[in-house]
Amino acid sequence: MFSRFERLLIAVMVALLLAAITFLVAWAQEGGPSSPAPQAPSCVACHTEFVMEWQSGPHGKAVSDPVFVNEWTRQGRPDACLVCHVTGFDPTTASWKENGVSCEACHGPMSPDHPREPMQIDRSPALCGRCHSDTRFGWQQWQGSTHYQRGMNCITCHDPHSASLKIVKSLDNSNPYNDASQLCITCHTEISMDFPYSIHYQQGVSCVECHTTRVENIPREAHTVPDHSFKASLNNCSRCHADQMHASASPPEAAPSASADTTTPRLKEAGLTPEPYPVSPLGFATLAGLIGLAAGMILAPWLEKWYRRATTHNREGEP
């Protein structure tokens, strides 16, 4: 008959086994694909600045962005997502060359004669449209815009390496403007001359407040991007004028900022946060260990019976 110590030892062994298996499974669920890390070893030696911008931008973080990781995991990690989120994806082997949208994704393989032979690149919107299609970008809105009709391409406004809007500096080339509206003024000079005299300008409203959808003011979701038709819409007006549309014709008061967030302070006062804290795999492993400990104590008598039967059978078979 097993002693209490032997039963406890069996329970501990079962607990450790379950804890180890649970830890490995939980750890494997964390983060995005674990194929090669984002790097550009053949480019960084000469193009350090560009590579640094790429690594900190959305293209460099295409597989590590929490929004992508959560949505990709929720859908069961389909290979279809990796066609755009990694470089050189091979569906037959489910492998790829580099994580993220790396240099080769846009420039193609490096020529053996580079840098004597410059890297080729398609500067038309069709290159970006391979991944930023209508369902992930609003391609029809972009094609219907005046910008597209006049032959502008994506890199007219977007830095191709950081994938963010180009930075416009002040006239004395000192501090850069944080407001993307300054980028609009570089082309829309006539409108920019009249706009400072409008009531909108006096209330602190800028070009992007009316002509784009401010996605930075709403919870981030997969494939959420601003409206690229650049048309002022009634929805944009109602963000500030919702209470004035059916009011009297008296002069409107300054509307509160549409981006004011009153929910987060109330949550913090209650000791809560708007985003859940990440759960460590150790928590799952500890819970599995406790369950395994209880299961081991329950299984110990059955294991004892099995052991006694096996030893009795062996003794009866001896000469």
Short mmCIF file of C-alpha atoms in Angstrom, two decimals:
data_model
loop_
_atom_site.label_atom_id
_atom_site.label_comp_id
_atom_site.label_asym_id
_atom_site.label_seq_id
_atom_site.Cartn_x
_atom_site.Cartn_y
_atom_site.Cartn_z
CA MET A 1 0.00 0.00 0.00
CA PHE A 2 1.31 3.46 -0.94
CA SER A 3 2.26 5.72 1.93
CA ARG A 4 0.99 9.28 2.20
CA PHE A 5 4.36 10.53 1.02
CA GLU A 6 4.24 8.32 -2.10
CA ARG A 7 0.70 9.51 -2.88
CA LEU A 8 1.78 13.11 -2.45
CA LEU A 9 4.78 12.48 -4.70
CA ILE A 10 2.50 11.09 -7.43
CA ALA A 11 0.23 14.14 -7.12
CA VAL A 12 3.18 16.53 -7.37
CA MET A 13 4.49 14.75 -10.48
CA VAL A 14 1.07 15.01 -12.18
CA ALA A 15 0.84 18.67 -11.16
CA LEU A 16 4.28 19.50 -12.58
CA LEU A 17 3.48 17.69 -15.83
CA LEU A 18 0.22 19.61 -16.34
CA ALA A 19 1.85 22.91 -15.34
CA ALA A 20 4.69 22.41 -17.83
CA ILE A 21 2.35 21.51 -20.69
CA THR A 22 0.05 24.47 -19.92
CA PHE A 23 2.99 26.89 -19.70
CA LEU A 24 4.33 25.81 -23.09
CA VAL A 25 0.90 26.09 -24.73
CA ALA A 26 0.22 29.52 -23.19
CA TRP A 27 3.69 30.77 -24.10
CA ALA A 28 3.21 29.62 -27.69
CA GLN A 29 -0.03 31.64 -27.89
CA GLU A 30 1.77 34.86 -26.95
CA GLY A 31 2.78 37.23 -29.75
CA GLY A 32 2.78 36.87 -33.50
CA PRO A 33 4.66 34.53 -35.81
CA SER A 34 8.00 33.32 -34.53
CA SER A 35 9.73 32.97 -37.87
CA PRO A 36 12.74 35.21 -38.59
CA ALA A 37 12.85 38.45 -36.59
CA PRO A 38 12.47 41.78 -38.47
CA GLN A 39 15.84 42.66 -39.87
CA ALA A 40 17.47 43.97 -42.99
CA PRO A 41 21.11 42.90 -42.70
CA SER A 42 21.96 43.73 -46.30
CA CYS A 43 20.48 47.25 -46.09
CA VAL A 44 21.21 48.50 -42.58
CA ALA A 45 24.93 49.04 -43.18
CA CYS A 46 24.31 51.84 -45.68
CA HIS A 47 20.69 52.82 -44.99
CA THR A 48 20.69 52.90 -41.19
CA GLU A 49 18.27 55.82 -40.90
CA PHE A 50 15.73 54.25 -43.24
CA VAL A 51 15.93 50.89 -41.49
CA MET A 52 15.42 52.50 -38.08
CA GLU A 53 12.33 54.33 -39.36
CA TRP A 54 11.04 51.09 -40.86
CA GLN A 55 11.52 49.09 -37.66
CA SER A 56 9.52 51.60 -35.59
CA GLY A 57 6.75 52.01 -38.18
CA PRO A 58 3.65 49.93 -38.93
CA HIS A 59 5.37 48.02 -41.75
CA GLY A 60 8.21 46.89 -39.49
CA LYS A 61 5.71 45.94 -36.76
CA ALA A 62 3.27 44.24 -39.11
CA VAL A 63 3.41 40.97 -37.13
CA SER A 64 4.05 42.35 -33.63
CA ASP A 65 1.33 45.00 -33.46
CA PRO A 66 -1.08 43.95 -30.66
CA VAL A 67 -4.10 44.71 -32.85
CA PHE A 68 -2.85 42.27 -35.51
CA VAL A 69 -1.79 39.62 -32.99
CA ASN A 70 -5.16 39.65 -31.19
CA GLU A 71 -7.24 39.58 -34.38
CA TRP A 72 -5.02 36.99 -36.07
CA THR A 73 -5.15 34.74 -33.01
CA ARG A 74 -8.92 35.19 -32.70
CA GLN A 75 -9.38 33.98 -36.28
CA GLY A 76 -7.22 30.91 -35.74
CA ARG A 77 -3.99 32.31 -37.25
CA PRO A 78 -4.91 31.93 -40.93
CA ASP A 79 -2.10 31.90 -43.48
CA ALA A 80 -4.02 34.40 -45.64
CA CYS A 81 -3.05 37.21 -43.24
CA LEU A 82 0.65 36.45 -43.61
CA VAL A 83 0.57 37.16 -47.35
CA CYS A 84 0.65 40.87 -46.48
CA HIS A 85 2.06 40.89 -42.95
CA VAL A 86 5.36 39.11 -43.72
CA THR A 87 7.80 39.18 -46.62
CA GLY A 88 8.28 36.27 -49.00
CA PHE A 89 5.49 34.06 -47.65
CA ASP A 90 5.37 30.57 -49.21
CA PRO A 91 1.91 29.00 -48.72
CA THR A 92 3.18 25.53 -49.63
CA THR A 93 5.59 25.41 -46.69
CA ALA A 94 3.96 28.09 -44.47
CA SER A 95 7.37 29.78 -44.19
CA TRP A 96 8.63 33.26 -45.04
CA LYS A 97 11.85 35.26 -45.39
CA GLU A 98 11.32 38.12 -42.94
CA ASN A 99 8.74 39.30 -40.45
CA GLY A 100 6.91 42.46 -41.39
CA VAL A 101 6.82 44.37 -44.67
CA SER A 102 10.57 44.59 -45.17
CA CYS A 103 12.72 46.27 -47.82
CA GLU A 104 12.35 43.43 -50.31
CA ALA A 105 8.54 43.58 -50.11
CA CYS A 106 8.59 46.94 -51.92
CA HIS A 107 12.03 47.09 -53.59
CA GLY A 108 12.24 43.45 -54.66
CA PRO A 109 15.38 41.31 -54.30
CA MET A 110 18.62 43.28 -54.17
CA SER A 111 20.51 43.38 -57.44
CA PRO A 112 23.97 41.73 -57.36
CA ASP A 113 25.34 44.97 -58.81
CA HIS A 114 23.86 47.17 -56.08
CA PRO A 115 24.72 49.92 -55.12
CA ARG A 116 26.06 50.64 -58.58
CA GLU A 117 22.67 49.61 -59.91
CA PRO A 118 19.95 51.51 -57.98
CA MET A 119 17.09 49.60 -56.44
CA GLN A 120 13.97 49.64 -58.57
CA ILE A 121 10.56 50.42 -57.12
CA ASP A 122 7.05 50.88 -58.43
CA ARG A 123 5.99 54.33 -57.21
CA SER A 124 2.39 54.00 -58.34
CA PRO A 125 -0.47 53.40 -55.88
CA ALA A 126 -0.78 49.88 -57.36
CA LEU A 127 2.22 48.74 -55.28
CA CYS A 128 0.52 49.74 -52.02
CA GLY A 129 -2.81 48.43 -53.33
CA ARG A 130 -1.52 44.86 -53.35
CA CYS A 131 -2.18 44.79 -49.60
CA HIS A 132 -4.11 48.00 -48.95
CA SER A 133 -7.05 46.83 -51.04
CA ASP A 134 -10.60 48.10 -50.83
CA THR A 135 -11.58 45.99 -47.84
CA ARG A 136 -8.44 47.03 -45.93
CA PHE A 137 -8.06 50.62 -47.05
CA GLY A 138 -11.06 52.04 -48.91
CA TRP A 139 -9.51 51.84 -52.38
CA GLN A 140 -12.71 53.02 -54.10
CA GLN A 141 -12.76 56.14 -51.94
CA TRP A 142 -9.18 56.87 -52.91
CA GLN A 143 -9.85 56.35 -56.63
CA GLY A 144 -12.80 58.75 -56.42
CA SER A 145 -10.76 61.47 -54.76
CA THR A 146 -9.37 64.53 -56.52
CA HIS A 147 -5.91 63.54 -55.35
CA TYR A 148 -6.04 60.30 -57.31
CA GLN A 149 -7.55 61.96 -60.38
CA ARG A 150 -4.69 64.44 -60.48
CA GLY A 151 -2.09 61.68 -60.50
CA MET A 152 -0.94 61.85 -56.88
CA ASN A 153 0.40 58.65 -55.40
CA CYS A 154 0.67 57.39 -51.83
CA ILE A 155 4.22 58.60 -51.22
CA THR A 156 3.22 62.15 -52.07
CA CYS A 157 1.91 62.39 -48.52
CA HIS A 158 3.28 59.27 -46.82
CA ASP A 159 6.90 58.55 -46.00
CA PRO A 160 7.58 55.20 -47.72
CA HIS A 161 9.82 53.91 -44.91
CA SER A 162 8.00 54.99 -41.76
CA ALA A 163 4.58 54.59 -43.49
CA SER A 164 3.45 57.72 -41.64
CA LEU A 165 2.56 61.15 -42.97
CA LYS A 166 5.50 63.24 -44.04
CA ILE A 167 6.66 65.79 -41.49
CA VAL A 168 6.37 69.45 -42.43
CA LYS A 169 8.81 71.81 -40.73
CA SER A 170 8.36 75.48 -39.97
CA LEU A 171 9.69 78.19 -42.29
CA ASP A 172 12.91 78.52 -40.32
CA ASN A 173 13.40 74.74 -40.62
CA SER A 174 13.22 74.28 -36.86
CA ASN A 175 10.36 72.51 -35.10
CA PRO A 176 8.14 70.16 -37.16
CA TYR A 177 4.39 70.61 -37.16
CA ASN A 178 2.41 67.91 -35.37
CA ASP A 179 -0.81 68.76 -37.17
CA ALA A 180 -1.14 66.92 -40.49
CA SER A 181 -3.07 69.94 -41.82
CA GLN A 182 0.26 71.63 -42.52
CA LEU A 183 0.87 68.96 -45.14
CA CYS A 184 -2.36 69.97 -46.88
CA ILE A 185 -1.30 73.60 -47.01
CA THR A 186 1.77 72.77 -49.09
CA CYS A 187 -0.58 72.30 -52.07
CA HIS A 188 -3.82 74.03 -51.09
CA THR A 189 -2.30 77.49 -50.83
CA GLU A 190 -5.37 79.46 -51.99
CA ILE A 191 -7.67 77.84 -49.43
CA SER A 192 -5.06 78.23 -46.73
CA MET A 193 -5.09 81.99 -47.31
CA ASP A 194 -8.86 82.21 -46.63
CA PHE A 195 -9.19 79.61 -43.88
CA PRO A 196 -7.52 81.65 -41.06
CA TYR A 197 -10.43 84.14 -41.28
CA SER A 198 -13.11 81.48 -40.78
CA ILE A 199 -14.98 80.70 -37.55
CA HIS A 200 -13.63 77.14 -37.69
CA TYR A 201 -10.03 78.33 -37.56
CA GLN A 202 -10.83 80.67 -34.69
CA GLN A 203 -12.27 77.71 -32.75
CA GLY A 204 -9.12 75.66 -33.35
CA VAL A 205 -10.54 73.40 -36.09
CA SER A 206 -8.01 72.20 -38.68
CA CYS A 207 -8.25 70.64 -42.13
CA VAL A 208 -8.09 67.04 -40.89
CA GLU A 209 -10.93 67.61 -38.40
CA CYS A 210 -13.42 67.89 -41.28
CA HIS A 211 -11.82 66.14 -44.24
CA THR A 212 -10.66 62.88 -42.65
CA THR A 213 -11.90 60.32 -40.14
CA ARG A 214 -9.79 60.67 -37.02
CA VAL A 215 -9.07 57.01 -36.27
CA GLU A 216 -6.68 57.94 -33.45
CA ASN A 217 -9.70 59.09 -31.40
CA ILE A 218 -11.54 55.75 -31.57
CA PRO A 219 -10.60 52.28 -30.31
CA ARG A 220 -8.17 50.66 -32.72
CA GLU A 221 -9.45 47.82 -34.83
CA ALA A 222 -7.85 45.73 -37.53
CA HIS A 223 -7.54 47.51 -40.89
CA THR A 224 -8.91 50.80 -39.52
CA VAL A 225 -7.64 53.71 -41.62
CA PRO A 226 -8.76 57.30 -42.26
CA ASP A 227 -11.18 58.17 -45.05
CA HIS A 228 -9.08 58.79 -48.16
CA SER A 229 -11.82 60.50 -50.17
CA PHE A 230 -11.02 63.68 -48.19
CA LYS A 231 -14.60 64.88 -48.53
CA ALA A 232 -16.18 66.74 -45.63
CA SER A 233 -19.22 64.73 -44.54
CA LEU A 234 -22.24 65.26 -42.32
CA ASN A 235 -20.78 62.78 -39.85
CA ASN A 236 -17.74 64.99 -39.44
CA CYS A 237 -19.96 68.02 -38.85
CA SER A 238 -22.11 66.23 -36.29
CA ARG A 239 -19.08 65.45 -34.12
CA CYS A 240 -19.12 69.09 -33.03
CA HIS A 241 -22.53 70.39 -34.15
CA ALA A 242 -24.82 67.53 -33.10
CA ASP A 243 -26.60 69.71 -30.51
CA GLN A 244 -26.91 72.69 -32.85
CA MET A 245 -28.53 71.15 -35.92
CA HIS A 246 -32.10 71.66 -34.66
CA ALA A 247 -31.42 74.57 -32.32
CA SER A 248 -32.22 78.25 -32.85
CA ALA A 249 -30.18 80.42 -35.13
CA SER A 250 -28.31 82.04 -32.25
CA PRO A 251 -24.53 82.18 -32.56
CA PRO A 252 -23.11 78.79 -31.59
CA GLU A 253 -20.91 78.40 -28.58
CA ALA A 254 -17.61 76.66 -28.77
CA ALA A 255 -18.32 72.94 -28.85
CA PRO A 256 -16.32 70.63 -26.64
CA SER A 257 -13.59 68.70 -28.34
CA ALA A 258 -14.89 65.51 -29.92
CA SER A 259 -11.78 63.73 -28.77
CA ALA A 260 -12.37 64.47 -25.07
CA ASP A 261 -12.37 61.18 -23.24
CA THR A 262 -14.39 61.22 -20.02
CA THR A 263 -14.62 57.48 -19.60
CA THR A 264 -10.98 56.76 -18.84
CA PRO A 265 -10.72 59.17 -15.83
CA ARG A 266 -13.83 57.62 -14.26
CA LEU A 267 -12.39 54.15 -14.69
CA LYS A 268 -9.12 55.20 -13.10
CA GLU A 269 -10.96 56.72 -10.14
CA ALA A 270 -12.66 53.36 -9.61
CA GLY A 271 -9.31 51.57 -9.75
CA LEU A 272 -10.03 50.11 -13.21
CA THR A 273 -8.31 50.40 -16.58
CA PRO A 274 -9.88 50.56 -20.06
CA GLU A 275 -7.60 47.77 -21.28
CA PRO A 276 -7.19 44.40 -19.54
CA TYR A 277 -3.86 43.58 -17.97
CA PRO A 278 -1.87 40.94 -19.88
CA VAL A 279 -2.10 37.49 -18.34
CA SER A 280 1.22 35.76 -17.71
CA PRO A 281 1.62 32.12 -18.80
CA LEU A 282 2.79 31.46 -15.24
CA GLY A 283 -0.76 32.15 -14.06
CA PHE A 284 -2.14 29.45 -16.33
CA ALA A 285 0.68 27.10 -15.30
CA THR A 286 -0.03 27.66 -11.59
CA LEU A 287 -3.74 27.00 -12.06
CA ALA A 288 -2.96 23.84 -14.04
CA GLY A 289 -0.55 22.76 -11.30
CA LEU A 290 -3.23 23.06 -8.62
CA ILE A 291 -5.64 21.07 -10.77
CA GLY A 292 -2.93 18.47 -11.39
CA LEU A 293 -2.21 18.23 -7.67
CA ALA A 294 -5.84 17.43 -6.95
CA ALA A 295 -6.00 15.02 -9.87
CA GLY A 296 -2.86 13.25 -8.64
CA MET A 297 -4.34 12.74 -5.18
CA ILE A 298 -7.44 11.24 -6.76
CA LEU A 299 -5.47 9.02 -9.14
CA ALA A 300 -3.06 7.75 -6.46
CA PRO A 301 -5.41 4.97 -5.13
CA TRP A 302 -6.11 3.74 -8.65
CA LEU A 303 -2.41 3.70 -9.43
CA GLU A 304 -1.83 1.76 -6.23
CA LYS A 305 -4.39 -0.89 -7.25
CA TRP A 306 -2.81 -1.16 -10.67
CA TYR A 307 0.65 -1.49 -9.12
CA ARG A 308 -0.47 -4.21 -6.68
CA ARG A 309 -2.13 -6.20 -9.48
CA ALA A 310 0.98 -5.94 -11.63
CA THR A 311 3.31 -7.08 -8.84
CA THR A 312 0.95 -9.95 -7.83
CA HIS A 313 0.77 -11.14 -11.44
CA ASN A 314 4.56 -11.09 -11.70
CA ARG A 315 4.95 -13.11 -8.49
CA GLU A 316 2.43 -15.74 -9.65
CA GLY A 317 4.33 -16.14 -12.89
CA GLU A 318 7.63 -16.79 -11.11
CA PRO A 319 8.81 -20.49 -10.89
#
